[in-house]
mmCIF file of C-alpha atoms and ligand atoms in Angstrom:
data_model
loop_
_atom_site.group_PDB
_atom_site.id
_atom_site.type_symbol
_atom_site.label_atom_id
_atom_site.label_comp_id
_atom_site.label_asym_id
_atom_site.label_seq_id
_atom_site.Cartn_x
_atom_site.Cartn_y
_atom_site.Cartn_z
ATOM 1 C CA MET X 165 41.325 16.538 -20.090
ATOM 2 C CA SER X 166 44.759 14.984 -19.624
ATOM 3 C CA ASN X 167 44.796 11.466 -18.206
ATOM 4 C CA LEU X 168 48.112 12.314 -16.568
ATOM 5 C CA ASN X 169 46.458 15.035 -14.441
ATOM 6 C CA LEU X 170 43.698 12.640 -13.446
ATOM 7 C CA GLU X 171 46.248 9.971 -12.479
ATOM 8 C CA ILE X 172 48.139 12.504 -10.325
ATOM 9 C CA ILE X 173 44.889 13.539 -8.569
ATOM 10 C CA LYS X 174 44.052 9.886 -7.957
ATOM 11 C CA GLU X 175 47.524 8.984 -6.646
ATOM 12 C CA LYS X 176 47.555 11.938 -4.250
ATOM 13 C CA ALA X 177 44.082 11.069 -2.939
ATOM 14 C CA LEU X 178 45.129 7.448 -2.343
ATOM 15 C CA ASN X 179 48.369 8.513 -0.637
ATOM 16 C CA ASP X 180 46.392 10.882 1.607
ATOM 17 C CA HIS X 181 43.881 8.090 2.417
ATOM 18 C CA VAL X 182 40.973 10.002 0.900
ATOM 19 C CA PRO X 183 38.281 7.357 0.211
ATOM 20 C CA ILE X 184 37.756 7.906 -3.528
ATOM 21 C CA ILE X 185 35.592 5.709 -5.733
ATOM 22 C CA MET X 186 37.060 2.271 -6.500
ATOM 23 C CA ASP X 187 37.966 1.433 -10.092
ATOM 24 C CA ASN X 188 35.393 -1.318 -10.616
ATOM 25 C CA THR X 189 32.605 0.841 -9.164
ATOM 26 C CA LEU X 190 33.636 3.697 -11.433
ATOM 27 C CA ASN X 191 33.668 1.389 -14.451
ATOM 28 C CA LYS X 192 30.088 0.240 -13.719
ATOM 29 C CA ILE X 193 28.908 3.840 -13.580
ATOM 30 C CA LYS X 194 30.820 4.771 -16.730
ATOM 31 C CA ASP X 195 29.265 1.790 -18.562
ATOM 32 C CA TYR X 196 25.841 3.075 -17.557
ATOM 33 C CA MET X 197 26.668 6.618 -18.716
ATOM 34 C CA LYS X 198 28.165 5.573 -22.073
ATOM 35 C CA ASN X 199 24.821 4.380 -23.405
ATOM 36 C CA ARG X 200 22.725 7.316 -22.243
ATOM 37 C CA LYS X 201 22.414 11.055 -22.501
ATOM 38 C CA ILE X 202 23.380 12.366 -19.094
ATOM 39 C CA ASN X 203 23.040 16.120 -18.798
ATOM 40 C CA LYS X 204 22.790 16.728 -15.090
ATOM 41 C CA ILE X 205 24.462 14.850 -12.247
ATOM 42 C CA LEU X 206 24.095 15.386 -8.515
ATOM 43 C CA GLU X 207 26.851 14.015 -6.291
ATOM 44 C CA ILE X 208 26.651 13.894 -2.498
ATOM 45 C CA GLY X 209 30.239 13.743 -1.207
ATOM 46 C CA THR X 210 32.831 15.491 -3.411
ATOM 47 C CA ALA X 211 36.016 14.802 -1.389
ATOM 48 C CA VAL X 212 38.830 16.014 -3.701
ATOM 49 C CA GLY X 213 36.621 15.974 -6.814
ATOM 50 C CA TYR X 214 37.991 12.735 -8.263
ATOM 51 C CA SER X 215 34.695 10.953 -9.050
ATOM 52 C CA ALA X 216 33.044 14.140 -10.337
ATOM 53 C CA ILE X 217 35.987 14.739 -12.679
ATOM 54 C CA CYS X 218 35.791 11.121 -13.909
ATOM 55 C CA PHE X 219 32.045 11.476 -14.587
ATOM 56 C CA THR X 220 32.659 14.441 -16.926
ATOM 57 C CA GLU X 221 34.113 12.012 -19.489
ATOM 58 C CA PHE X 222 30.647 10.748 -20.465
ATOM 59 C CA LEU X 223 28.586 13.804 -19.625
ATOM 60 C CA GLU X 224 26.779 15.429 -22.557
ATOM 61 C CA LYS X 225 28.330 18.589 -23.995
ATOM 62 C CA ASN X 226 27.247 21.515 -21.776
ATOM 63 C CA GLY X 227 26.227 19.053 -19.061
ATOM 64 C CA VAL X 228 26.610 20.028 -15.408
ATOM 65 C CA ILE X 229 27.582 18.290 -12.163
ATOM 66 C CA ASP X 230 26.402 19.670 -8.822
ATOM 67 C CA THR X 231 28.435 18.178 -5.998
ATOM 68 C CA ILE X 232 28.111 18.700 -2.248
ATOM 69 C CA GLU X 233 30.936 18.729 0.316
ATOM 70 C CA ARG X 234 31.136 19.966 3.912
ATOM 71 C CA ASN X 235 34.838 19.483 4.743
ATOM 72 C CA GLU X 236 36.801 22.677 4.128
ATOM 73 C CA GLU X 237 40.116 21.003 3.327
ATOM 74 C CA MET X 238 38.382 18.700 0.814
ATOM 75 C CA ILE X 239 36.634 21.680 -0.781
ATOM 76 C CA LYS X 240 39.952 23.502 -1.156
ATOM 77 C CA GLN X 241 41.598 20.514 -2.844
ATOM 78 C CA ALA X 242 38.545 19.806 -5.013
ATOM 79 C CA LYS X 243 38.561 23.376 -6.307
ATOM 80 C CA GLU X 244 42.263 23.121 -7.173
ATOM 81 C CA ASN X 245 41.804 19.775 -8.918
ATOM 82 C CA ILE X 246 38.758 20.911 -10.876
ATOM 83 C CA LYS X 247 40.695 23.949 -12.084
ATOM 84 C CA ILE X 248 43.718 21.839 -13.075
ATOM 85 C CA VAL X 249 41.521 19.752 -15.388
ATOM 86 C CA SER X 250 39.634 22.852 -16.620
ATOM 87 C CA LYS X 251 36.230 21.640 -15.474
ATOM 88 C CA ASP X 252 35.311 24.723 -13.439
ATOM 89 C CA TYR X 253 32.394 25.501 -15.791
ATOM 90 C CA THR X 254 31.078 21.954 -15.538
ATOM 91 C CA ILE X 255 31.405 21.067 -11.844
ATOM 92 C CA ASN X 256 29.714 23.259 -9.217
ATOM 93 C CA ILE X 257 30.656 22.624 -5.607
ATOM 94 C CA HIS X 258 27.907 23.311 -3.071
ATOM 95 C CA GLU X 259 29.752 23.974 0.154
ATOM 96 C CA GLY X 260 28.116 22.779 3.353
ATOM 97 C CA ASP X 261 26.233 19.883 4.861
ATOM 98 C CA ALA X 262 24.133 17.951 2.361
ATOM 99 C CA VAL X 263 21.424 17.641 5.006
ATOM 100 C CA ASP X 264 20.950 21.423 4.785
ATOM 101 C CA ILE X 265 21.682 21.864 1.077
ATOM 102 C CA LEU X 266 19.573 19.082 -0.468
ATOM 103 C CA PRO X 267 16.153 20.381 0.653
ATOM 104 C CA ASN X 268 16.962 23.692 -1.078
ATOM 105 C CA LEU X 269 17.728 22.122 -4.469
ATOM 106 C CA ASP X 270 14.920 21.856 -6.999
ATOM 107 C CA ASP X 271 16.584 20.906 -10.290
ATOM 108 C CA LYS X 272 16.029 17.471 -11.775
ATOM 109 C CA TYR X 273 18.983 15.140 -12.301
ATOM 110 C CA ASP X 274 19.631 12.258 -14.718
ATOM 111 C CA MET X 275 22.053 10.605 -12.325
ATOM 112 C CA ILE X 276 22.572 10.954 -8.572
ATOM 113 C CA PHE X 277 25.629 9.546 -6.825
ATOM 114 C CA ILE X 278 25.340 9.105 -3.048
ATOM 115 C CA ASP X 279 28.795 8.838 -1.462
ATOM 116 C CA ALA X 280 28.781 10.625 1.921
ATOM 117 C CA ALA X 281 27.859 9.982 5.593
ATOM 118 C CA LYS X 282 26.396 6.477 5.740
ATOM 119 C CA THR X 283 24.086 7.332 8.641
ATOM 120 C CA LYS X 284 22.336 9.827 6.358
ATOM 121 C CA TYR X 285 21.676 7.444 3.439
ATOM 122 C CA PRO X 286 17.914 7.112 4.102
ATOM 123 C CA PHE X 287 17.588 10.904 4.155
ATOM 124 C CA PHE X 288 19.749 11.237 1.031
ATOM 125 C CA LEU X 289 17.482 8.693 -0.687
ATOM 126 C CA GLU X 290 14.320 10.624 0.167
ATOM 127 C CA GLN X 291 15.860 13.773 -1.321
ATOM 128 C CA ALA X 292 17.339 11.950 -4.311
ATOM 129 C CA LEU X 293 13.932 10.509 -5.242
ATOM 130 C CA ARG X 294 12.466 14.010 -5.165
ATOM 131 C CA LEU X 295 15.266 15.337 -7.402
ATOM 132 C CA LEU X 296 15.482 12.422 -9.870
ATOM 133 C CA ASN X 297 14.287 12.642 -13.482
ATOM 134 C CA GLU X 298 11.715 10.012 -14.447
ATOM 135 C CA ASN X 299 14.341 8.022 -16.383
ATOM 136 C CA GLY X 300 17.180 8.775 -13.996
ATOM 137 C CA VAL X 301 19.296 6.539 -11.794
ATOM 138 C CA ILE X 302 20.533 6.708 -8.217
ATOM 139 C CA PHE X 303 23.860 5.054 -7.399
ATOM 140 C CA ALA X 304 24.642 4.575 -3.697
ATOM 141 C CA ASP X 305 28.251 3.624 -2.992
ATOM 142 C CA ASN X 306 29.561 1.574 -0.028
ATOM 143 C CA ILE X 307 26.140 -0.012 0.386
ATOM 144 C CA LEU X 308 27.617 -3.345 1.570
ATOM 145 C CA TYR X 309 30.184 -1.658 3.816
ATOM 146 C CA LYS X 310 32.981 -4.243 3.998
ATOM 147 C CA GLY X 311 30.405 -7.023 4.133
ATOM 148 C CA TYR X 312 28.934 -5.887 7.476
ATOM 149 C CA VAL X 313 25.564 -4.940 5.975
ATOM 150 C CA LEU X 314 24.534 -8.403 4.800
ATOM 151 C CA SER X 315 26.149 -10.334 7.650
ATOM 152 C CA ASP X 316 24.521 -10.976 11.022
ATOM 153 C CA TYR X 317 27.502 -9.517 12.836
ATOM 154 C CA ASN X 318 26.085 -6.433 14.535
ATOM 155 C CA LYS X 319 28.440 -5.707 17.402
ATOM 156 C CA HIS X 320 30.840 -3.734 15.310
ATOM 157 C CA LYS X 321 31.526 -0.165 16.293
ATOM 158 C CA GLN X 322 30.112 0.905 12.929
ATOM 159 C CA ARG X 323 26.699 -0.480 13.897
ATOM 160 C CA THR X 324 24.822 2.812 13.421
ATOM 161 C CA ALA X 325 26.131 3.194 9.884
ATOM 162 C CA VAL X 326 25.318 -0.455 9.143
ATOM 163 C CA ASN X 327 21.740 -0.032 10.416
ATOM 164 C CA HIS X 328 21.202 2.986 8.193
ATOM 165 C CA LEU X 329 22.620 1.191 5.158
ATOM 166 C CA ARG X 330 20.298 -1.748 5.875
ATOM 167 C CA GLU X 331 17.398 0.686 6.094
ATOM 168 C CA TYR X 332 18.419 2.168 2.721
ATOM 169 C CA ILE X 333 18.400 -1.294 1.127
ATOM 170 C CA LYS X 334 14.992 -2.036 2.642
ATOM 171 C CA LEU X 335 13.572 1.252 1.334
ATOM 172 C CA VAL X 336 14.816 0.749 -2.225
ATOM 173 C CA THR X 337 13.950 -2.939 -2.475
ATOM 174 C CA GLU X 338 10.505 -2.869 -0.817
ATOM 175 C CA ASN X 339 9.135 0.215 -2.591
ATOM 176 C CA PRO X 340 7.000 -1.129 -5.494
ATOM 177 C CA ASN X 341 7.705 2.022 -7.516
ATOM 178 C CA LEU X 342 11.430 1.362 -7.555
ATOM 179 C CA GLU X 343 13.665 -1.175 -9.225
ATOM 180 C CA THR X 344 16.985 -1.860 -7.497
ATOM 181 C CA GLU X 345 20.047 -3.970 -8.062
ATOM 182 C CA ILE X 346 22.717 -4.398 -5.396
ATOM 183 C CA LEU X 347 26.037 -4.962 -7.162
ATOM 184 C CA ASP X 348 28.996 -6.608 -5.487
ATOM 185 C CA VAL X 349 31.539 -4.190 -6.937
ATOM 186 C CA GLY X 350 33.945 -2.166 -4.816
ATOM 187 C CA ASP X 351 32.323 -1.728 -1.430
ATOM 188 C CA GLY X 352 28.870 -2.489 -2.856
ATOM 189 C CA LEU X 353 26.835 -0.338 -5.224
ATOM 190 C CA ALA X 354 23.036 0.042 -5.132
ATOM 191 C CA VAL X 355 21.529 0.994 -8.483
ATOM 192 C CA THR X 356 17.983 2.314 -8.252
ATOM 193 C CA LYS X 357 15.583 3.459 -10.981
ATOM 194 C CA LYS X 358 11.937 4.458 -10.914
ATOM 195 C CA ARG X 359 9.584 1.889 -12.507
HETATM 196 C C1 SAM F 428 33.750 8.820 0.233
HETATM 197 S S1 SAM F 428 34.146 10.507 0.206
HETATM 198 C C2 SAM F 428 33.650 11.015 -1.398
HETATM 199 C C3 SAM F 428 34.544 10.496 -2.474
HETATM 200 C C4 SAM F 428 34.274 11.054 -3.866
HETATM 201 N N1 SAM F 428 32.890 10.892 -4.238
HETATM 202 C C5 SAM F 428 35.135 10.323 -4.874
HETATM 203 O O1 SAM F 428 34.826 9.145 -5.166
HETATM 204 O O2 SAM F 428 36.106 10.898 -5.365
HETATM 205 C C6 SAM F 428 32.884 11.180 1.212
HETATM 206 C C7 SAM F 428 32.929 12.700 1.350
HETATM 207 O O3 SAM F 428 31.649 13.108 1.802
HETATM 208 C C8 SAM F 428 31.792 14.172 2.701
HETATM 209 N N2 SAM F 428 30.575 14.188 3.525
HETATM 210 C C9 SAM F 428 30.197 13.238 4.438
HETATM 211 N N3 SAM F 428 28.995 13.554 4.938
HETATM 212 C C10 SAM F 428 28.609 14.728 4.357
HETATM 213 C C11 SAM F 428 27.470 15.546 4.491
HETATM 214 N N4 SAM F 428 26.471 15.235 5.334
HETATM 215 N N5 SAM F 428 27.404 16.671 3.740
HETATM 216 C C12 SAM F 428 28.415 16.996 2.890
HETATM 217 N N6 SAM F 428 29.519 16.254 2.717
HETATM 218 C C13 SAM F 428 29.613 15.126 3.438
HETATM 219 C C14 SAM F 428 33.078 13.862 3.463
HETATM 220 O O4 SAM F 428 33.640 15.043 3.991
HETATM 221 C C15 SAM F 428 33.923 13.202 2.385
HETATM 222 O O5 SAM F 428 34.800 14.126 1.794
#
């Protein structure tokens, strides 16, 4: 895969204000992947395919990424981008709302990346835990949401999203079967594994 193509995809996404993964968040995930055999990834929130394409760098040979997106314009661009970097046999886009699609999946994944509607994070977690391999990991991006989540400021118009992100953190930190780290990278990254 040419780095030039990836840079062009990234620049266009940033110019179009598509909220793609931040560099330091991506580097954390890549560091995790480098030391492990990752064969199957599930991503919730494809946008233009940037993060999924980046993840292919450390995916095992013949590995697969299933990624879910509901916005038609994003799907169109993601398909074009995935073709440009010749990853059409590696990245499968599931078109539609993750709330409808997730309950119909029954594969097991080594890594799950949650990066879609914040108000649905608790539901995404429930589904991710069902779909996660025993030694797998769940990354949830934007978990600190510009600092709102851990502050006591709750009058912001994004209050519903903040409440759901707080609920996500409570679920992953209070469940004795889970081990979670909240990393202050990018917009906050929750890293959850099964004990
Ligand atoms: C933050 S962007 C994803 C960025 C992408 N992961 C990256 O880093 O390149 C979130 C995407 O999730 C999609 N999305 C939000 N809620 C969704 C849902 N319930 N089902 C499917 N897609 C959803 C949005 O349309 C948007 O394109």
